[in-house]
Each structure stands twice: as C-alpha cells, then as structure tokens.
Coordinates of C-alpha atoms in Angstrom, one line a residue:
M1 CA -48.1 181.5 172.9
P2 CA -49.7 185.0 173.1
T3 CA -53.4 184.8 174.0
L4 CA -55.7 187.1 172.0
E5 CA -58.2 188.8 174.4
N6 CA -60.2 190.0 171.3
P7 CA -59.4 187.9 168.2
Y8 CA -61.2 190.5 166.0
L9 CA -59.2 193.5 167.2
L10 CA -57.7 195.3 164.2
K11 CA -54.1 196.4 164.6
A12 CA -51.9 198.7 162.4
G13 CA -48.3 199.2 161.7
R14 CA -46.2 201.5 159.5
V15 CA -44.6 199.8 156.5
E16 CA -40.9 200.5 157.0
K17 CA -39.4 198.6 154.1
V18 CA -40.7 196.8 151.0
I19 CA -38.7 194.3 149.0
K20 CA -39.7 192.9 145.6
E21 CA -38.9 189.2 145.7
C22 CA -40.1 188.4 142.2
E23 CA -43.0 189.3 140.0
G24 CA -46.1 189.7 142.1
V25 CA -44.4 188.8 145.4
Y26 CA -43.4 191.5 147.9
T27 CA -41.9 191.3 151.4
F28 CA -43.1 193.9 153.9
H29 CA -41.3 194.9 157.1
V30 CA -43.9 196.5 159.3
R31 CA -43.4 198.4 162.6
T32 CA -45.0 196.6 165.6
Q33 CA -44.2 195.3 169.0
E34 CA -47.0 192.7 168.9
P35 CA -45.6 189.3 170.1
A36 CA -45.8 186.2 167.9
Y37 CA -44.1 182.8 167.4
P38 CA -42.6 181.1 164.3
G39 CA -45.3 179.3 162.5
Q40 CA -48.2 181.7 163.3
Y41 CA -50.0 183.9 160.8
N42 CA -52.0 187.1 160.7
M43 CA -55.2 188.0 158.8
L44 CA -54.0 190.9 156.7
Y45 CA -56.8 193.4 156.1
A46 CA -57.7 195.6 153.1
F47 CA -60.5 198.1 153.9
G48 CA -63.5 197.6 151.6
V49 CA -61.9 194.6 150.0
G50 CA -61.5 191.8 152.7
E51 CA -58.7 190.0 154.5
A52 CA -56.3 187.1 153.8
P53 CA -54.3 184.8 156.0
I54 CA -50.6 185.4 155.6
T55 CA -47.8 183.6 157.5
I56 CA -45.4 185.6 159.6
A57 CA -42.1 185.2 157.6
S58 CA -39.8 186.7 160.3
M59 CA -39.6 189.0 163.2
G60 CA -37.0 191.7 163.5
E61 CA -36.4 194.4 166.1
E62 CA -39.9 195.9 166.6
C63 CA -40.7 194.8 163.1
I64 CA -42.8 192.0 161.7
V65 CA -42.2 190.5 158.2
H66 CA -44.8 189.3 155.8
T67 CA -44.3 188.0 152.3
V68 CA -47.3 188.4 150.1
R69 CA -48.0 187.0 146.6
A70 CA -50.7 188.8 144.7
V71 CA -53.3 186.2 143.8
G72 CA -56.6 187.8 144.8
D73 CA -58.2 191.2 145.4
V74 CA -56.9 191.5 149.0
T75 CA -53.3 190.4 148.3
R76 CA -53.2 192.6 145.1
H77 CA -54.2 195.5 147.2
I78 CA -51.6 194.8 149.9
D79 CA -48.8 194.4 147.3
Q80 CA -49.4 198.0 146.3
L81 CA -48.4 199.3 149.7
R82 CA -45.1 201.1 150.0
E83 CA -42.9 202.6 152.7
G84 CA -44.9 205.0 154.9
D85 CA -48.2 203.3 154.2
Y86 CA -50.0 201.4 157.0
L87 CA -50.7 197.7 157.0
Y88 CA -53.7 196.5 159.0
W89 CA -54.2 193.0 160.5
R90 CA -55.7 190.9 163.2
G91 CA -53.8 188.1 164.9
P92 CA -51.5 186.4 165.4
Y93 CA -53.3 183.1 165.1
G94 CA -52.4 179.4 165.0
N95 CA -49.8 177.3 166.7
R96 CA -46.0 177.2 166.3
W97 CA -43.2 174.9 165.2
A98 CA -42.1 172.4 167.9
I99 CA -38.5 173.5 167.6
E100 CA -37.6 172.1 171.0
R101 CA -38.1 168.6 169.7
A102 CA -35.1 169.1 167.5
Y103 CA -32.7 170.0 170.3
N104 CA -29.5 167.9 170.1
K105 CA -30.8 166.2 166.9
T106 CA -30.8 166.8 163.2
L107 CA -33.5 169.3 162.0
L108 CA -34.4 169.0 158.4
I109 CA -36.5 171.8 156.9
I110 CA -38.1 171.3 153.5
S111 CA -39.7 174.3 151.7
G112 CA -41.4 174.4 148.4
G113 CA -42.2 177.7 146.6
L114 CA -43.8 180.3 148.8
G115 CA -43.7 177.7 151.6
L116 CA -40.3 179.2 152.3
A117 CA -42.1 182.2 153.9
A118 CA -43.6 179.8 156.4
T119 CA -40.3 178.1 157.4
R120 CA -38.0 181.1 157.2
W121 CA -38.5 182.3 160.7
V122 CA -38.2 178.9 162.4
F123 CA -35.0 178.3 160.3
E124 CA -33.6 181.6 161.5
E125 CA -34.5 180.7 165.1
A126 CA -32.9 177.3 164.7
L127 CA -29.6 178.9 163.7
N128 CA -29.3 180.0 167.4
K129 CA -30.7 176.8 169.0
P130 CA -28.8 173.7 170.2
I131 CA -29.5 171.8 167.0
K132 CA -26.9 169.1 166.2
R133 CA -27.3 169.4 162.5
L134 CA -29.4 171.8 160.5
V135 CA -30.3 171.1 156.9
H136 CA -32.7 173.2 154.8
L137 CA -33.9 172.1 151.3
Y138 CA -35.6 174.7 149.2
G139 CA -37.3 174.0 145.8
S140 CA -38.5 176.7 143.4
K141 CA -40.2 176.1 140.1
D142 CA -37.8 178.5 138.3
Y143 CA -35.1 181.1 138.7
D144 CA -37.5 184.0 138.6
S145 CA -39.6 182.7 141.4
L146 CA -36.8 182.4 144.0
L147 CA -37.5 184.1 147.3
Y148 CA -35.0 185.9 149.7
R149 CA -32.0 185.7 147.4
Y150 CA -30.2 188.3 149.6
L151 CA -30.2 185.8 152.5
Y152 CA -28.7 182.8 150.7
E153 CA -25.0 183.7 151.2
N154 CA -25.4 184.1 155.0
W155 CA -27.5 181.0 155.4
S156 CA -25.2 178.8 153.3
S157 CA -22.2 180.0 155.3
K158 CA -23.7 178.7 158.5
V159 CA -25.6 175.5 157.7
E160 CA -26.5 173.0 154.9
F161 CA -28.8 175.1 152.7
Y162 CA -29.5 173.6 149.3
I163 CA -31.6 175.0 146.5
T164 CA -33.0 173.2 143.4
L165 CA -35.0 174.6 140.5
D166 CA -37.6 172.5 138.7
R167 CA -36.6 174.1 135.4
P168 CA -33.0 174.8 134.1
D169 CA -32.0 178.4 133.5
P170 CA -28.8 179.8 132.1
R171 CA -28.5 182.2 135.1
W172 CA -28.6 179.3 137.5
K173 CA -25.4 177.2 138.3
G174 CA -26.9 175.1 141.1
K175 CA -29.1 172.0 141.2
V176 CA -31.9 171.4 138.8
G177 CA -34.7 168.9 139.5
L178 CA -37.4 168.2 142.0
I179 CA -36.8 168.7 145.7
T180 CA -37.4 165.0 146.2
E181 CA -34.2 164.3 144.3
L182 CA -32.3 166.5 146.8
L183 CA -34.0 164.6 149.7
K184 CA -33.1 161.2 148.3
E185 CA -29.4 162.2 148.3
L186 CA -29.4 163.1 152.0
E187 CA -28.2 160.7 154.7
L188 CA -30.3 161.3 157.8
D189 CA -30.5 159.9 161.3
E190 CA -33.8 158.0 162.1
D191 CA -34.5 160.4 164.9
T192 CA -34.3 163.5 162.6
I193 CA -37.1 166.0 163.1
V194 CA -38.6 167.4 159.9
F195 CA -40.5 170.7 159.3
T196 CA -42.1 171.1 155.9
C197 CA -44.3 173.5 154.0
G198 CA -45.1 173.6 150.3
P199 CA -47.6 172.2 147.8
D200 CA -49.5 169.1 149.0
P201 CA -48.0 166.8 146.3
M202 CA -44.5 167.9 147.4
V203 CA -45.2 167.2 151.1
K204 CA -46.8 163.8 150.3
A205 CA -43.8 162.8 148.1
C206 CA -41.3 163.9 150.7
V207 CA -43.1 162.1 153.5
R208 CA -42.9 158.8 151.5
I209 CA -39.1 159.3 151.0
L210 CA -38.6 160.2 154.7
Q211 CA -40.4 157.0 155.7
E212 CA -38.2 155.0 153.4
K213 CA -35.3 156.5 155.3
G214 CA -36.8 155.2 158.6
I215 CA -38.0 158.6 159.9
P216 CA -41.3 158.0 161.8
Q217 CA -44.4 160.1 161.0
N218 CA -44.5 161.5 164.5
N219 CA -41.2 163.2 163.8
I220 CA -42.6 165.1 160.7
Y221 CA -44.5 168.4 161.0
A222 CA -46.3 170.0 158.1
S223 CA -47.6 173.6 157.8
L224 CA -50.8 173.3 155.8
E225 CA -52.1 175.9 153.3
R226 CA -55.9 175.9 153.3
H227 CA -58.8 178.3 152.6
M228 CA -58.8 180.0 156.0
K229 CA -61.6 182.6 156.3
C230 CA -62.5 183.3 160.0
S231 CA -59.2 182.2 161.8
V232 CA -61.2 181.3 164.9
G233 CA -62.6 177.9 164.0
T234 CA -66.2 178.8 163.2
C235 CA -66.7 178.9 159.5
G236 CA -65.3 175.5 158.7
H237 CA -63.8 176.4 155.3
C238 CA -60.3 175.1 156.3
M239 CA -61.3 171.9 158.0
I240 CA -59.2 168.7 157.4
G241 CA -60.9 165.8 159.1
P242 CA -61.8 166.9 162.7
Y243 CA -59.2 169.7 162.7
F244 CA -59.6 173.4 161.9
V245 CA -56.4 174.4 160.2
C246 CA -56.9 178.0 161.2
K247 CA -57.2 177.2 164.9
D248 CA -55.7 173.8 165.6
G249 CA -52.9 174.4 163.0
P250 CA -51.6 175.5 160.6
I251 CA -48.8 173.1 161.8
F252 CA -49.7 169.5 162.3
R253 CA -47.7 166.4 163.3
Y254 CA -48.0 164.2 160.3
D255 CA -49.3 161.1 162.0
L256 CA -52.3 163.0 163.3
I257 CA -53.4 164.2 159.8
R258 CA -52.2 161.4 157.5
E259 CA -55.6 159.8 157.3
Y260 CA -57.2 163.0 156.0
F261 CA -54.2 164.6 154.2
E262 CA -53.6 161.6 151.9
R263 CA -57.2 161.3 150.7
K264 CA -57.4 162.2 147.1
E265 CA -60.4 164.6 147.6
V266 CA -58.7 166.6 150.5

C-alpha cells in the first residue's frame, strides 16, 4: 500500500462531477493522481470547520470518488461543493480488502446503507479478478435512500447483485425485508470469503447466519465505522479492544475483533 511520508500533508483536487444520490448524500468525482487501494479512506477537510473520515468509494482515470452524507458541520460543508470547486484532504489511510483470498472461490459482499460506499470499489475490482462466484447483497432502509442506482443495471448484468428494502414502496418492484432474509436464502460454499460493511447490528446478525452456514470467522472481513479523529493512531477515539480502527483497520478479520465487537457497550 502507498506509504505516507507526511500523514498530515494536505492535498487538493478539482471537483469534476457531482451526483446527488439521495437527500443529503452526494458523490464527488475529484481530479487526482494520488494512489490508493479499495478499503482505504481519506480525511476530507473543510477550512475553518474541521475534517471527517470518508471512505474512498471508487477510483477512476485520474479521479477519486467519495460519497458523503451530510450529518455534521464538515460533511454539510463538503456537500455544498460543486463542479469547479476544490476538495481538500489528507490520506489515504487504513488497510485494504484482502481480495486475493477470494481468488478461485465465492466472494460474498454484504452492504448496508451507506456501507455500500465502502464496498463499491472492491466490488468493481472483483468483477475483473479470478473470482469463481461473485455475489453482492445490498440493503437499504427505503427507496429514497438507495445509492448508485445508475450502476445497478451494469452490475446485475455481470454478477449476482441483489437489493432489498426494509420498507415497501410502490415504486419498488424488488425484494422487501431485512438483508438477513436475503442472506438466509443463499446457498454458499463453506470456504466462501465475505466482505461486509454496514450498521453494527446488521454485521452481527449476518455473521451469525454465516456461521450457521458453516463459514468460519476467519473468512469474514468487516469494515468498521467508528469515530476516527486523528487517523494516525494517537487520539484513541476509534479504539476497539487493542486496535485503532483508523490505523489498524478500518477492515478487520472477524475472528480478531469478535471479542470486542460483540460486547454490548462497544
């Protein structure tokens, strides 16, 4: 992975395209040649306001893609950027998805809500890797919260890509129900590799089902969402057990974090 000589170095790129995904969620395509890997994140910067960790959703030709939901002062500021503005960040930080473990096996990706932004890039990478079977489950709370609708047709034409909504909607003709119901319907090999990102209760529930299907915990990887402030493992805001999510993660093999992740207070 790229090594940061100065982890505090601020970088800048021109916003080339902005896509409104849904209310309060925008995707930014930003000009840059900075290297990164699927699973990593940047600390996006708003002058005079602060910074926020945002996963790298994809990487195009000389372009990095971030999807940002406005939930605080920094992200509300960033969501006001438009084509021609400049986005500032430091990074990339964190580790990457262990996609090579899925070569010649089944790779199951489970994404909940905005967690799809954290799995999109590795999913796109997997389309061109020697994966025996590629399955992606995506759960959204409702129709209006769906991300990347413009990509579904292409994804569905290539692999098993299934979507479910928690709530029914007259505009939606697909599955309705929790993502765990989709997972229960799948037949999976016991050596399946699993990548997941989403709310903690979703991840925990999916892990229980995966174990019932005979998939060992060391085949499951989860990208954790925590309160990352410094991104270099000093402030301790993001710690889970002995691990800094910002520096040791955000992606963890499940057997390594299960003891801490499944505690009620974590």
